[in-house]
Amino acid sequence: MDHVVRIVLPEEWPALRQLRLAALQDPAAPVAFLESYEDAAEQPDAFWMQRAFRGAAEDSGVRQFVAEAPDGGLSGSVTVIVEEPGAATPFGGQVQQRQAQVVGVYVRPEYRGGGLIEALLEAALEWSWTLRDVARVRLFVHERNARAEAAYRKAGFARTGVTSPMPGGSSGQEVEMVVERP
Ligand SMILES: CC(C)(COP(=O)(O)OP(=O)(O)OC[C@H]1O[C@@H](n2cnc3c(N)ncnc32)[C@H](O)[C@@H]1OP(=O)(O)O)[C@@H](O)C(=O)NCCC(=O)NCCS
């Protein structure tokens, strides 16, 4: 794989904005992401600066990993959010234990099927296991997003049996998948 997987840099916010807007226009976007393209496209530069800054910061509770293509462009990304006990989750309910959640998973179509998602998820898990008291990493995937679910399964995630209706009026269920600390 000729891509470099690394933590995002704060100054990369314009490229991050471009990658996110491309993700939100993907045919899978309605089942893949909770944010809409219209809302994201209206956000001011400060929003993207803050997102990149938080994703890059050492102790913000968020870590964003990006894949950099040989031409210097960003080819994909995953973000890890640390969930503290008692916090509300986007799918209802409360977080029971300190854990990490993978969100914002995206690889540009021209780079799919090349192992990039495996490298991004590996980086996300590796970082999660450096966190104190994080015993599991979870994510939610739509029941009809078979390609994403297959990629997660290959990375070691397994369904927990917990499901939740897709917020925002889209049809179908979000399925929780988890990897336990090795
Ligand atoms: C999800 C995503 C990151 C996966 O990356 P990818 O490079 O496409 O993943 P892969 O090509 O390695 O596919 C993963 C597995 O799914 C399989 N697969 C491919 N197309 C599939 C399909 N239509 N249905 C079911 N499985 C499929 C692949 O064969 C592969 O398994 P294998 O390596 O054992 O053959 C990428 O497709 C993407 O960005 N999709 C749009 C956004 C999205 O859905 N994000 C996830 C939100 S939860």
mmCIF file of C-alpha atoms and ligand atoms in Angstrom:
data_model
loop_
_atom_site.group_PDB
_atom_site.id
_atom_site.type_symbol
_atom_site.label_atom_id
_atom_site.label_comp_id
_atom_site.label_asym_id
_atom_site.label_seq_id
_atom_site.Cartn_x
_atom_site.Cartn_y
_atom_site.Cartn_z
ATOM 1 C CA MET A 1 0.000 0.000 0.000
ATOM 2 C CA ASP A 2 1.543 3.282 -1.114
ATOM 3 C CA HIS A 3 -0.627 5.460 1.152
ATOM 4 C CA VAL A 4 0.501 6.841 4.487
ATOM 5 C CA VAL A 5 -1.929 6.471 7.410
ATOM 6 C CA ARG A 6 -1.402 9.090 10.109
ATOM 7 C CA ILE A 7 -3.112 11.541 12.425
ATOM 8 C CA VAL A 8 -4.629 14.566 10.722
ATOM 9 C CA LEU A 9 -2.748 17.865 10.918
ATOM 10 C CA PRO A 10 -4.597 21.006 12.110
ATOM 11 C CA GLU A 11 -3.585 22.929 8.988
ATOM 12 C CA GLU A 12 -5.185 20.272 6.780
ATOM 13 C CA TRP A 13 -8.692 21.570 7.442
ATOM 14 C CA PRO A 14 -9.388 22.559 3.804
ATOM 15 C CA ALA A 15 -8.517 19.020 2.616
ATOM 16 C CA LEU A 16 -10.544 17.563 5.466
ATOM 17 C CA ARG A 17 -13.534 19.676 4.464
ATOM 18 C CA GLN A 18 -13.200 18.491 0.867
ATOM 19 C CA LEU A 19 -12.964 14.824 1.940
ATOM 20 C CA ARG A 20 -15.990 15.115 4.238
ATOM 21 C CA LEU A 21 -18.115 16.846 1.612
ATOM 22 C CA ALA A 22 -17.187 14.097 -0.881
ATOM 23 C CA ALA A 23 -18.202 11.478 1.732
ATOM 24 C CA LEU A 24 -21.538 13.185 2.303
ATOM 25 C CA GLN A 25 -22.268 13.016 -1.448
ATOM 26 C CA ASP A 26 -21.491 9.283 -1.646
ATOM 27 C CA PRO A 27 -24.476 7.107 -2.664
ATOM 28 C CA ALA A 28 -24.070 5.354 0.730
ATOM 29 C CA ALA A 29 -24.190 8.650 2.655
ATOM 30 C CA PRO A 30 -27.867 8.453 3.731
ATOM 31 C CA VAL A 31 -27.156 5.235 5.642
ATOM 32 C CA ALA A 32 -23.492 5.918 6.423
ATOM 33 C CA PHE A 33 -23.468 9.361 8.047
ATOM 34 C CA LEU A 34 -25.737 11.299 10.395
ATOM 35 C CA GLU A 35 -24.672 14.706 9.013
ATOM 36 C CA SER A 36 -26.231 15.951 5.765
ATOM 37 C CA TYR A 37 -24.270 17.391 2.843
ATOM 38 C CA GLU A 38 -26.421 20.526 2.913
ATOM 39 C CA ASP A 39 -25.681 21.231 6.590
ATOM 40 C CA ALA A 40 -21.964 20.506 6.249
ATOM 41 C CA ALA A 41 -21.608 22.628 3.090
ATOM 42 C CA GLU A 42 -22.995 25.644 4.976
ATOM 43 C CA GLN A 43 -20.491 25.403 7.830
ATOM 44 C CA PRO A 44 -17.995 28.270 8.062
ATOM 45 C CA ASP A 45 -14.233 27.746 7.842
ATOM 46 C CA ALA A 46 -14.005 27.973 11.660
ATOM 47 C CA PHE A 47 -16.048 24.753 11.958
ATOM 48 C CA TRP A 48 -13.562 22.806 9.831
ATOM 49 C CA MET A 49 -10.586 24.405 11.552
ATOM 50 C CA GLN A 50 -11.966 23.310 14.908
ATOM 51 C CA ARG A 51 -12.704 19.799 13.636
ATOM 52 C CA ALA A 52 -9.144 19.378 12.324
ATOM 53 C CA PHE A 53 -7.691 20.932 15.477
ATOM 54 C CA ARG A 54 -9.639 18.568 17.752
ATOM 55 C CA GLY A 55 -8.842 15.538 15.600
ATOM 56 C CA ALA A 56 -5.153 16.363 15.807
ATOM 57 C CA ALA A 57 -4.983 17.335 19.496
ATOM 58 C CA GLU A 58 -3.344 14.973 21.959
ATOM 59 C CA ASP A 59 -6.012 15.023 24.694
ATOM 60 C CA SER A 60 -9.248 16.274 23.106
ATOM 61 C CA GLY A 61 -10.966 12.883 23.427
ATOM 62 C CA VAL A 62 -11.030 12.645 19.634
ATOM 63 C CA ARG A 63 -8.445 11.315 17.200
ATOM 64 C CA GLN A 64 -8.844 11.538 13.445
ATOM 65 C CA PHE A 65 -6.771 9.264 11.227
ATOM 66 C CA VAL A 66 -6.329 10.037 7.550
ATOM 67 C CA ALA A 67 -4.795 8.203 4.626
ATOM 68 C CA GLU A 68 -2.595 10.323 2.400
ATOM 69 C CA ALA A 69 -2.325 9.313 -1.257
ATOM 70 C CA PRO A 70 1.011 9.488 -3.119
ATOM 71 C CA ASP A 71 -0.141 12.775 -4.734
ATOM 72 C CA GLY A 72 -0.554 14.310 -1.252
ATOM 73 C CA GLY A 73 -4.372 14.277 -1.311
ATOM 74 C CA LEU A 74 -6.452 12.666 1.428
ATOM 75 C CA SER A 75 -7.880 9.321 0.299
ATOM 76 C CA GLY A 76 -9.792 8.262 3.414
ATOM 77 C CA SER A 77 -10.400 8.815 7.089
ATOM 78 C CA VAL A 78 -11.699 7.332 10.333
ATOM 79 C CA THR A 79 -12.283 9.168 13.602
ATOM 80 C CA VAL A 80 -12.211 7.743 17.130
ATOM 81 C CA ILE A 81 -14.253 9.412 19.870
ATOM 82 C CA VAL A 82 -13.716 8.526 23.524
ATOM 83 C CA GLU A 83 -17.071 7.948 25.225
ATOM 84 C CA GLU A 84 -17.261 8.637 28.942
ATOM 85 C CA PRO A 85 -19.770 6.838 31.236
ATOM 86 C CA GLY A 86 -23.082 8.693 31.480
ATOM 87 C CA ALA A 87 -22.737 10.458 28.124
ATOM 88 C CA ALA A 88 -25.776 10.386 25.825
ATOM 89 C CA THR A 89 -25.333 8.491 22.575
ATOM 90 C CA PRO A 90 -26.726 9.572 19.177
ATOM 91 C CA PHE A 91 -28.828 6.407 19.106
ATOM 92 C CA GLY A 92 -30.406 6.921 22.525
ATOM 93 C CA GLY A 93 -29.394 5.516 25.901
ATOM 94 C CA GLN A 94 -26.327 6.273 27.976
ATOM 95 C CA VAL A 95 -22.749 5.100 27.777
ATOM 96 C CA GLN A 96 -22.221 2.485 30.534
ATOM 97 C CA GLN A 97 -18.441 2.219 30.514
ATOM 98 C CA ARG A 98 -15.466 4.185 29.238
ATOM 99 C CA GLN A 99 -15.053 3.073 25.642
ATOM 100 C CA ALA A 100 -14.150 4.342 22.198
ATOM 101 C CA GLN A 101 -16.376 4.737 19.165
ATOM 102 C CA VAL A 102 -15.266 4.759 15.528
ATOM 103 C CA VAL A 103 -17.196 7.222 13.350
ATOM 104 C CA GLY A 104 -16.862 9.014 10.009
ATOM 105 C CA VAL A 105 -15.477 6.017 8.120
ATOM 106 C CA TYR A 106 -14.820 6.841 4.477
ATOM 107 C CA VAL A 107 -12.508 5.841 1.627
ATOM 108 C CA ARG A 108 -12.714 7.641 -1.731
ATOM 109 C CA PRO A 109 -14.232 5.303 -4.374
ATOM 110 C CA GLU A 110 -11.056 5.194 -6.492
ATOM 111 C CA TYR A 111 -9.071 3.794 -3.541
ATOM 112 C CA ARG A 112 -11.574 1.200 -2.320
ATOM 113 C CA GLY A 113 -10.683 -2.490 -2.253
ATOM 114 C CA GLY A 114 -6.993 -1.736 -1.764
ATOM 115 C CA GLY A 115 -6.603 -2.390 1.940
ATOM 116 C CA LEU A 116 -6.797 1.249 2.988
ATOM 117 C CA ILE A 117 -9.736 0.709 5.310
ATOM 118 C CA GLU A 118 -7.871 -2.115 7.035
ATOM 119 C CA ALA A 119 -4.907 0.192 7.695
ATOM 120 C CA LEU A 120 -7.149 3.011 8.940
ATOM 121 C CA LEU A 121 -9.080 0.735 11.305
ATOM 122 C CA GLU A 122 -5.857 -0.823 12.541
ATOM 123 C CA ALA A 123 -4.510 2.648 13.401
ATOM 124 C CA ALA A 124 -7.786 3.517 15.137
ATOM 125 C CA LEU A 125 -7.719 0.334 17.240
ATOM 126 C CA GLU A 126 -4.037 0.639 18.052
ATOM 127 C CA TRP A 127 -4.602 4.153 19.382
ATOM 128 C CA SER A 128 -7.734 3.094 21.318
ATOM 129 C CA TRP A 129 -5.791 0.421 23.205
ATOM 130 C CA THR A 130 -3.337 3.070 24.439
ATOM 131 C CA LEU A 131 -6.208 4.746 26.298
ATOM 132 C CA ARG A 132 -6.627 4.085 29.993
ATOM 133 C CA ASP A 133 -9.712 2.004 30.952
ATOM 134 C CA VAL A 134 -10.943 1.566 27.389
ATOM 135 C CA ALA A 135 -11.948 -2.093 27.263
ATOM 136 C CA ARG A 136 -13.859 -2.001 23.984
ATOM 137 C CA VAL A 137 -14.215 -0.092 20.751
ATOM 138 C CA ARG A 138 -17.605 0.070 19.128
ATOM 139 C CA LEU A 139 -19.257 1.467 16.037
ATOM 140 C CA PHE A 140 -22.654 1.521 14.397
ATOM 141 C CA VAL A 141 -23.278 0.359 10.859
ATOM 142 C CA HIS A 142 -26.524 0.351 8.929
ATOM 143 C CA GLU A 143 -27.991 -3.120 8.414
ATOM 144 C CA ARG A 144 -27.969 -2.551 4.635
ATOM 145 C CA ASN A 145 -24.349 -1.315 4.459
ATOM 146 C CA ALA A 146 -22.948 -4.779 3.730
ATOM 147 C CA ARG A 147 -19.614 -3.557 2.375
ATOM 148 C CA ALA A 148 -18.840 -1.511 5.468
ATOM 149 C CA GLU A 149 -19.934 -4.334 7.761
ATOM 150 C CA ALA A 150 -17.658 -6.775 5.905
ATOM 151 C CA ALA A 151 -14.734 -4.370 6.323
ATOM 152 C CA TYR A 152 -15.449 -4.060 10.052
ATOM 153 C CA ARG A 153 -15.702 -7.836 10.449
ATOM 154 C CA LYS A 154 -12.299 -8.239 8.813
ATOM 155 C CA ALA A 155 -10.893 -5.746 11.332
ATOM 156 C CA GLY A 156 -12.212 -7.872 14.221
ATOM 157 C CA PHE A 157 -15.553 -6.185 14.973
ATOM 158 C CA ALA A 158 -18.541 -8.424 15.757
ATOM 159 C CA ARG A 159 -22.235 -7.641 16.132
ATOM 160 C CA THR A 160 -23.347 -7.297 19.759
ATOM 161 C CA GLY A 161 -27.063 -7.793 19.085
ATOM 162 C CA VAL A 162 -27.807 -4.160 19.990
ATOM 163 C CA THR A 163 -29.709 -2.339 17.250
ATOM 164 C CA SER A 164 -31.246 1.093 17.036
ATOM 165 C CA PRO A 165 -33.499 2.819 14.516
ATOM 166 C CA MET A 166 -31.595 5.121 12.173
ATOM 167 C CA PRO A 167 -31.996 8.661 13.562
ATOM 168 C CA GLY A 168 -33.266 11.427 11.300
ATOM 169 C CA GLY A 169 -36.084 9.535 9.638
ATOM 170 C CA SER A 170 -34.074 7.200 7.363
ATOM 171 C CA SER A 171 -35.393 3.661 7.251
ATOM 172 C CA GLY A 172 -33.753 0.594 8.766
ATOM 173 C CA GLN A 173 -31.663 -0.232 11.798
ATOM 174 C CA GLU A 174 -28.192 0.713 12.939
ATOM 175 C CA VAL A 175 -26.318 -2.341 14.195
ATOM 176 C CA GLU A 176 -23.724 -2.075 16.978
ATOM 177 C CA MET A 177 -20.388 -3.866 16.433
ATOM 178 C CA VAL A 178 -17.597 -4.179 18.984
ATOM 179 C CA VAL A 179 -13.976 -5.223 19.359
ATOM 180 C CA GLU A 180 -12.885 -6.131 22.891
ATOM 181 C CA ARG A 181 -9.413 -5.190 24.109
ATOM 182 C CA PRO A 182 -7.066 -8.055 23.110
HETATM 183 C C1 LIG B 1 -17.016 1.328 3.960
HETATM 184 C C2 LIG B 1 -15.703 1.563 3.210
HETATM 185 C C3 LIG B 1 -14.788 2.463 4.046
HETATM 186 C C4 LIG B 1 -15.020 0.177 3.063
HETATM 187 O O1 LIG B 1 -13.789 0.347 2.383
HETATM 188 P P1 LIG B 1 -13.516 -0.517 1.051
HETATM 189 O O2 LIG B 1 -12.150 -0.252 0.580
HETATM 190 O O3 LIG B 1 -14.648 -0.259 0.124
HETATM 191 O O4 LIG B 1 -13.638 -1.972 1.663
HETATM 192 P P2 LIG B 1 -13.292 -3.320 0.879
HETATM 193 O O5 LIG B 1 -13.292 -3.139 -0.602
HETATM 194 O O6 LIG B 1 -12.047 -3.859 1.535
HETATM 195 O O7 LIG B 1 -14.558 -4.191 1.216
HETATM 196 C C5 LIG B 1 -14.692 -4.849 2.430
HETATM 197 C C6 LIG B 1 -15.245 -6.219 2.158
HETATM 198 O O8 LIG B 1 -16.573 -6.084 1.654
HETATM 199 C C7 LIG B 1 -16.707 -6.866 0.475
HETATM 200 N N1 LIG B 1 -17.622 -6.167 -0.409
HETATM 201 C C8 LIG B 1 -17.339 -5.363 -1.445
HETATM 202 N N2 LIG B 1 -18.470 -4.898 -1.991
HETATM 203 C C9 LIG B 1 -19.479 -5.438 -1.304
HETATM 204 C C10 LIG B 1 -20.893 -5.359 -1.387
HETATM 205 N N3 LIG B 1 -21.491 -4.592 -2.297
HETATM 206 N N4 LIG B 1 -21.622 -6.062 -0.508
HETATM 207 C C11 LIG B 1 -21.036 -6.833 0.440
HETATM 208 N N5 LIG B 1 -19.702 -6.936 0.578
HETATM 209 C C12 LIG B 1 -18.940 -6.251 -0.285
HETATM 210 C C13 LIG B 1 -15.335 -6.967 -0.092
HETATM 211 O O9 LIG B 1 -15.240 -8.132 -0.864
HETATM 212 C C14 LIG B 1 -14.442 -6.977 1.125
HETATM 213 O O10 LIG B 1 -14.254 -8.266 1.635
HETATM 214 P P3 LIG B 1 -12.974 -9.126 1.161
HETATM 215 O O11 LIG B 1 -11.768 -8.256 1.368
HETATM 216 O O12 LIG B 1 -13.012 -10.324 2.073
HETATM 217 O O13 LIG B 1 -13.177 -9.443 -0.249
HETATM 218 C C15 LIG B 1 -15.955 2.216 1.829
HETATM 219 O O14 LIG B 1 -16.637 1.315 0.996
HETATM 220 C C16 LIG B 1 -16.704 3.529 1.924
HETATM 221 O O15 LIG B 1 -16.114 4.583 2.150
HETATM 222 N N6 LIG B 1 -18.050 3.477 1.728
HETATM 223 C C17 LIG B 1 -18.902 4.670 1.767
HETATM 224 C C18 LIG B 1 -19.049 5.244 3.174
HETATM 225 C C19 LIG B 1 -19.497 4.221 4.190
HETATM 226 O O16 LIG B 1 -20.330 3.375 3.950
HETATM 227 N N7 LIG B 1 -18.903 4.315 5.391
HETATM 228 C C20 LIG B 1 -19.211 3.434 6.513
HETATM 229 C C21 LIG B 1 -20.206 4.063 7.431
HETATM 230 S S1 LIG B 1 -20.626 2.984 8.780
#
